PDB file of N, CA and C in Angstrom:
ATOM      1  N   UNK W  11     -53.217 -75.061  77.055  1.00 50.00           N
ATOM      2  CA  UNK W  11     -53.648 -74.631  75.729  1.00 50.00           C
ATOM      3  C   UNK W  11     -53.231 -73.182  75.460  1.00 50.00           C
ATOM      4  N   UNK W  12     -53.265 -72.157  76.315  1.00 56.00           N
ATOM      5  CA  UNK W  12     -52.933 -71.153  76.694  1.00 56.00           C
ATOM      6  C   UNK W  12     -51.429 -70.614  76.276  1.00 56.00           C
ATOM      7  N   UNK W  13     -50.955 -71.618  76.470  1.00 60.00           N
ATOM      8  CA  UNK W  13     -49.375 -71.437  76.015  1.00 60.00           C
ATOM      9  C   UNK W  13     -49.149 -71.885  74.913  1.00 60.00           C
ATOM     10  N   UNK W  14     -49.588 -72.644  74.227  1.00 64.00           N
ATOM     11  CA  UNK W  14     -49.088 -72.972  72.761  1.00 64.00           C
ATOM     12  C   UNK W  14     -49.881 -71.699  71.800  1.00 64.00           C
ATOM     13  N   UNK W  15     -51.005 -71.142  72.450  1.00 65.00           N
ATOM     14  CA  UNK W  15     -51.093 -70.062  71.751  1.00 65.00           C
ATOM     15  C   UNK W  15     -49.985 -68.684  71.644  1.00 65.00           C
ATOM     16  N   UNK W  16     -50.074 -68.527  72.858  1.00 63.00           N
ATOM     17  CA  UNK W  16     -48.905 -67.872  72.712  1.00 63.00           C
ATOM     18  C   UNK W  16     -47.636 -67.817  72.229  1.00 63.00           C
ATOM     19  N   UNK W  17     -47.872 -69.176  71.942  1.00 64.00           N
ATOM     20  CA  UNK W  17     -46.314 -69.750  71.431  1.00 64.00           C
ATOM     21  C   UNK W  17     -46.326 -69.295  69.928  1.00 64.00           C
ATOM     22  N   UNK W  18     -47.930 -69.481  69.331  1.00 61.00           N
ATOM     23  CA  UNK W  18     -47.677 -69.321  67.975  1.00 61.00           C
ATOM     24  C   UNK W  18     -47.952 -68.139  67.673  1.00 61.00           C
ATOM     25  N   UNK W  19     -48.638 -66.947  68.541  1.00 63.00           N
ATOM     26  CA  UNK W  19     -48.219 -65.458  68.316  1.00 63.00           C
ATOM     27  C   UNK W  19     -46.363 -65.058  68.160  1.00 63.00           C
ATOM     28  N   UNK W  20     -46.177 -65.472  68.985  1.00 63.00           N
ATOM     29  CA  UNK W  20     -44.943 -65.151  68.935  1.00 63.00           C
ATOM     30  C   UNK W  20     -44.633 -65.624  67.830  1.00 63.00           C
ATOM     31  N   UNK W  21     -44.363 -66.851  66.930  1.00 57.00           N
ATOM     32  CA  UNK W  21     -43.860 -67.247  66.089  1.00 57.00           C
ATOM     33  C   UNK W  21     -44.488 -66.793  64.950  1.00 57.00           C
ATOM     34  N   UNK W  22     -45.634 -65.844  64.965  1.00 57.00           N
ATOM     35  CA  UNK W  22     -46.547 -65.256  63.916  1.00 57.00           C
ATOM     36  C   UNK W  22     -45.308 -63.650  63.916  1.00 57.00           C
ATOM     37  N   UNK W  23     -45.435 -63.339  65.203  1.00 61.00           N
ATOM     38  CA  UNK W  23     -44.835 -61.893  65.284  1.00 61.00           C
ATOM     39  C   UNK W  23     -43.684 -61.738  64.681  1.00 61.00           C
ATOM     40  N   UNK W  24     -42.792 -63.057  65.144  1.00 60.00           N
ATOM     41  CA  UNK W  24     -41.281 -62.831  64.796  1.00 60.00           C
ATOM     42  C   UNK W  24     -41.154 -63.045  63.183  1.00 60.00           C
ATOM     43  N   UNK W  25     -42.064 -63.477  62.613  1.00 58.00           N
ATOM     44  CA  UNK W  25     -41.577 -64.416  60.976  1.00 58.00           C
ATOM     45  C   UNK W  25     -43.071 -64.400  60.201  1.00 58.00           C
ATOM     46  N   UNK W  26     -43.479 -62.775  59.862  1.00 58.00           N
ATOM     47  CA  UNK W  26     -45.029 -63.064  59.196  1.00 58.00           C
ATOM     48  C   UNK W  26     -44.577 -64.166  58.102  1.00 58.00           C
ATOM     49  N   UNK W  27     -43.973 -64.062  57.112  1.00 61.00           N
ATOM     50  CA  UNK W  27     -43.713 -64.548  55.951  1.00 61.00           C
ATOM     51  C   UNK W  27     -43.387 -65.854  55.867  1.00 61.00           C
ATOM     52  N   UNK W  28     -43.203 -66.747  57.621  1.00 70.00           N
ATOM     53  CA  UNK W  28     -43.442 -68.141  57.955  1.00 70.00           C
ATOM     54  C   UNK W  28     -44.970 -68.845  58.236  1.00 70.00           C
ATOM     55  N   UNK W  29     -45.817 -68.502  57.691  1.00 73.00           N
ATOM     56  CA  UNK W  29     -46.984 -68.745  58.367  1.00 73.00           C
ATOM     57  C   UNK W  29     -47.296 -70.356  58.141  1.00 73.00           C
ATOM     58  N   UNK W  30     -46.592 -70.696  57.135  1.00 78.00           N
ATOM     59  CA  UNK W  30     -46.633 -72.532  57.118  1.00 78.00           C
ATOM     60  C   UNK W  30     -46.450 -73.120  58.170  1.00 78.00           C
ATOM     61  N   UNK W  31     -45.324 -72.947  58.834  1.00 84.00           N
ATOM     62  CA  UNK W  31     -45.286 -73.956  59.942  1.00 84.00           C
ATOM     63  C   UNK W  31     -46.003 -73.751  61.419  1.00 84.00           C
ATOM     64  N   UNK W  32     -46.739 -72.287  61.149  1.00 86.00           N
ATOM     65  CA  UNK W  32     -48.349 -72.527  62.331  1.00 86.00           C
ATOM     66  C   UNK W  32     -49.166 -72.710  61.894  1.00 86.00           C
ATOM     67  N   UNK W  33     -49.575 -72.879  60.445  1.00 89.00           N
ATOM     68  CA  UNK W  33     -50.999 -73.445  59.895  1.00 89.00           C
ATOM     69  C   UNK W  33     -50.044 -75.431  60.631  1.00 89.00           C
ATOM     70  N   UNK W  34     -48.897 -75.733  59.981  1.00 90.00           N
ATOM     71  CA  UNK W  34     -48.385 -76.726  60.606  1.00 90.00           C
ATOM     72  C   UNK W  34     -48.602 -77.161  61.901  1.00 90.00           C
ATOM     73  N   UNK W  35     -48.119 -76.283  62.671  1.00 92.00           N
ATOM     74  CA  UNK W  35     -48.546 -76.505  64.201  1.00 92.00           C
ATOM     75  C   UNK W  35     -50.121 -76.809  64.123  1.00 92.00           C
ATOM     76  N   UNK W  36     -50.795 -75.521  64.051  1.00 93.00           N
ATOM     77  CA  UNK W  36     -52.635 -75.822  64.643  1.00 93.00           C
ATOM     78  C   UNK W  36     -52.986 -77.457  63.799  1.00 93.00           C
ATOM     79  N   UNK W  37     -52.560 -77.692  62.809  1.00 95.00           N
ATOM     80  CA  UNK W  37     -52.958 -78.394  62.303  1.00 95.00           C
ATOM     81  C   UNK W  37     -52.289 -80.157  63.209  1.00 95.00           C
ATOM     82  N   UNK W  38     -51.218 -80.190  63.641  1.00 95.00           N
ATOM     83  CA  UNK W  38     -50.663 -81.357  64.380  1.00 95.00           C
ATOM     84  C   UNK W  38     -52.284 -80.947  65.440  1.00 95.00           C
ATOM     85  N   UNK W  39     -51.986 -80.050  66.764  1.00 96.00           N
ATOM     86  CA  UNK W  39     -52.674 -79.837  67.590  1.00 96.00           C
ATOM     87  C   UNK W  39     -53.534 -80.016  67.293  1.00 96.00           C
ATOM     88  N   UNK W  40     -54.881 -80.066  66.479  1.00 97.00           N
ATOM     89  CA  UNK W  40     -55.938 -80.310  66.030  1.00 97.00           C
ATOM     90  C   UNK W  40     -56.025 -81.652  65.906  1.00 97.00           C
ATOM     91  N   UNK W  41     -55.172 -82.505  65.446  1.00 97.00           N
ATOM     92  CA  UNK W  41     -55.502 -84.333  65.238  1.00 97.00           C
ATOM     93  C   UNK W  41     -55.106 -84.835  66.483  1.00 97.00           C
ATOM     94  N   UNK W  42     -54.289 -84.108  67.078  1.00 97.00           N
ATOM     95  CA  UNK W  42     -54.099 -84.647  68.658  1.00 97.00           C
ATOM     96  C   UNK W  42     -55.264 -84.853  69.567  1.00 97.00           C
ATOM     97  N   UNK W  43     -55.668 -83.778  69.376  1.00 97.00           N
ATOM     98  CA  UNK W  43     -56.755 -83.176  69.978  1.00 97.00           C
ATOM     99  C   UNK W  43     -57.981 -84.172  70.156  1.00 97.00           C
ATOM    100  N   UNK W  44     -58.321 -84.379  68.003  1.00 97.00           N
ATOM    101  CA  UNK W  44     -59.212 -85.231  67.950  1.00 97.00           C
ATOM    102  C   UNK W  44     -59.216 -86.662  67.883  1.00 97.00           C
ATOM    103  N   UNK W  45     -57.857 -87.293  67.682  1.00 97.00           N
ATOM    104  CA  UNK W  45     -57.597 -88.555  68.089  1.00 97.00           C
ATOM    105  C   UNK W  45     -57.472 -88.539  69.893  1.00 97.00           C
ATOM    106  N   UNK W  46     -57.370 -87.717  70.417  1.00 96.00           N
ATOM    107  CA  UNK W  46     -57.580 -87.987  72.010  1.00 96.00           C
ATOM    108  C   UNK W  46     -59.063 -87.723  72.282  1.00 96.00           C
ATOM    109  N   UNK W  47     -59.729 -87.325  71.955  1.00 96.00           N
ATOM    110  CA  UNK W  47     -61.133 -87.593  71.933  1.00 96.00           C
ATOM    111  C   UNK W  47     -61.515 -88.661  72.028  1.00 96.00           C
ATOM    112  N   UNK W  48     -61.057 -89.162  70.362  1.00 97.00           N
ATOM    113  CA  UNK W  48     -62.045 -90.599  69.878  1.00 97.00           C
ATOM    114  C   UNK W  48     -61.109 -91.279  70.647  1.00 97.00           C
ATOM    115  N   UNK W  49     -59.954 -91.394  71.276  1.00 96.00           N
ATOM    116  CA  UNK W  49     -59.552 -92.581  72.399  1.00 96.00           C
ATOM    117  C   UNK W  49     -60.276 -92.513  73.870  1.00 96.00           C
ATOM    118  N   UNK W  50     -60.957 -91.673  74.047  1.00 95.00           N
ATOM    119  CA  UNK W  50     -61.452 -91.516  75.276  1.00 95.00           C
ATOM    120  C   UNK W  50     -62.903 -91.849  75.223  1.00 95.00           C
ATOM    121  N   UNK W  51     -63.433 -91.563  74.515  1.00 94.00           N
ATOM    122  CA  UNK W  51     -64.954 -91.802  74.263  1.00 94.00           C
ATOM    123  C   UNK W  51     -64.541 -93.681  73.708  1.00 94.00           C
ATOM    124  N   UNK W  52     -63.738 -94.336  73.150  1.00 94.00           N
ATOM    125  CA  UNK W  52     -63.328 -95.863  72.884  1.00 94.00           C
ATOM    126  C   UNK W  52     -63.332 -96.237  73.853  1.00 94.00           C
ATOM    127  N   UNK W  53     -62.215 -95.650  74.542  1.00 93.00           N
ATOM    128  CA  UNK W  53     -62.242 -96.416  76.114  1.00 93.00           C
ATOM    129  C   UNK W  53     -63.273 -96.299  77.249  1.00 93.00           C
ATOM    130  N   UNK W  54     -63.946 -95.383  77.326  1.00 92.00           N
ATOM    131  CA  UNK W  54     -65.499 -95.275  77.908  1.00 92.00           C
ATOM    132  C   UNK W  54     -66.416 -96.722  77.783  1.00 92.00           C
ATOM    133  N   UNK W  55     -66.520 -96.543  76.126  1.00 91.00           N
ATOM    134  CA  UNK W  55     -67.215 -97.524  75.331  1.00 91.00           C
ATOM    135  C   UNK W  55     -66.858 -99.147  75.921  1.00 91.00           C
ATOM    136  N   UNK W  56     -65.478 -99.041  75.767  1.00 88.00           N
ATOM    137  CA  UNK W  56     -64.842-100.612  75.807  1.00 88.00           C
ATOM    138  C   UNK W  56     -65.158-100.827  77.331  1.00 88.00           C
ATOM    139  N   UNK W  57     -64.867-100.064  78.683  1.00 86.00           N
ATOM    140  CA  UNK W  57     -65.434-100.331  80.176  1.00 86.00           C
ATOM    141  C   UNK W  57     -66.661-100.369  80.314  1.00 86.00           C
ATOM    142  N   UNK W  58     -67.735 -99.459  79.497  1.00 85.00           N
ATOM    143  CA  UNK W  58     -68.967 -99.925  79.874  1.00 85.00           C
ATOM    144  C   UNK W  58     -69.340-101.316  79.508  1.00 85.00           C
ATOM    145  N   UNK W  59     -68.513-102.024  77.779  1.00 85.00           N
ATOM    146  CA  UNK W  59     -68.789-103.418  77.890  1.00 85.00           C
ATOM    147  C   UNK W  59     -68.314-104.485  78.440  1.00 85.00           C
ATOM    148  N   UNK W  60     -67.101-104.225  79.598  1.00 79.00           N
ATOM    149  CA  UNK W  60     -66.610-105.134  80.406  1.00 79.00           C
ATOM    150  C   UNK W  60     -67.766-105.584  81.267  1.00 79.00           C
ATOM    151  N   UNK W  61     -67.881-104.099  81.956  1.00 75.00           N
ATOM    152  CA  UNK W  61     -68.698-104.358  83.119  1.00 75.00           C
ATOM    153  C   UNK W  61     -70.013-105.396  83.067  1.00 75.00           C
ATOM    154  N   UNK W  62     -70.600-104.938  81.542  1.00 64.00           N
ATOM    155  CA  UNK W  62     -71.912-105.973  81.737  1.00 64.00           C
ATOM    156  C   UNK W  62     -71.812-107.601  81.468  1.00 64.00           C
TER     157      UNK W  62
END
């Protein structure tokens, strides 16, 4: 996580007047984020109803 921040300082530093495509970025990273959530807490869900 650590590094994509950095990634987008840098890309803040080099190009203020680009700031679209890191509201772009955080914004991909953010649905990643929260669609890997809700797949993990699904698949939790779906093994606890195998088991019983």
């Amino acid at each position: 996580m650590s590094i994509t921040r950095a990634k987008m300082r840098m890309l803040v530093e080099k190009d203020p007047t680009n700031m679209g495509d890191v509201y772009q970025m955080m914004t991909y990273i953010i649905v990643i984020i929260i669609s890997a959530f809700i797949m993990v807490l699904w698949l939790k869900r779906r093994a606890k109803s195998k088991r019983k």
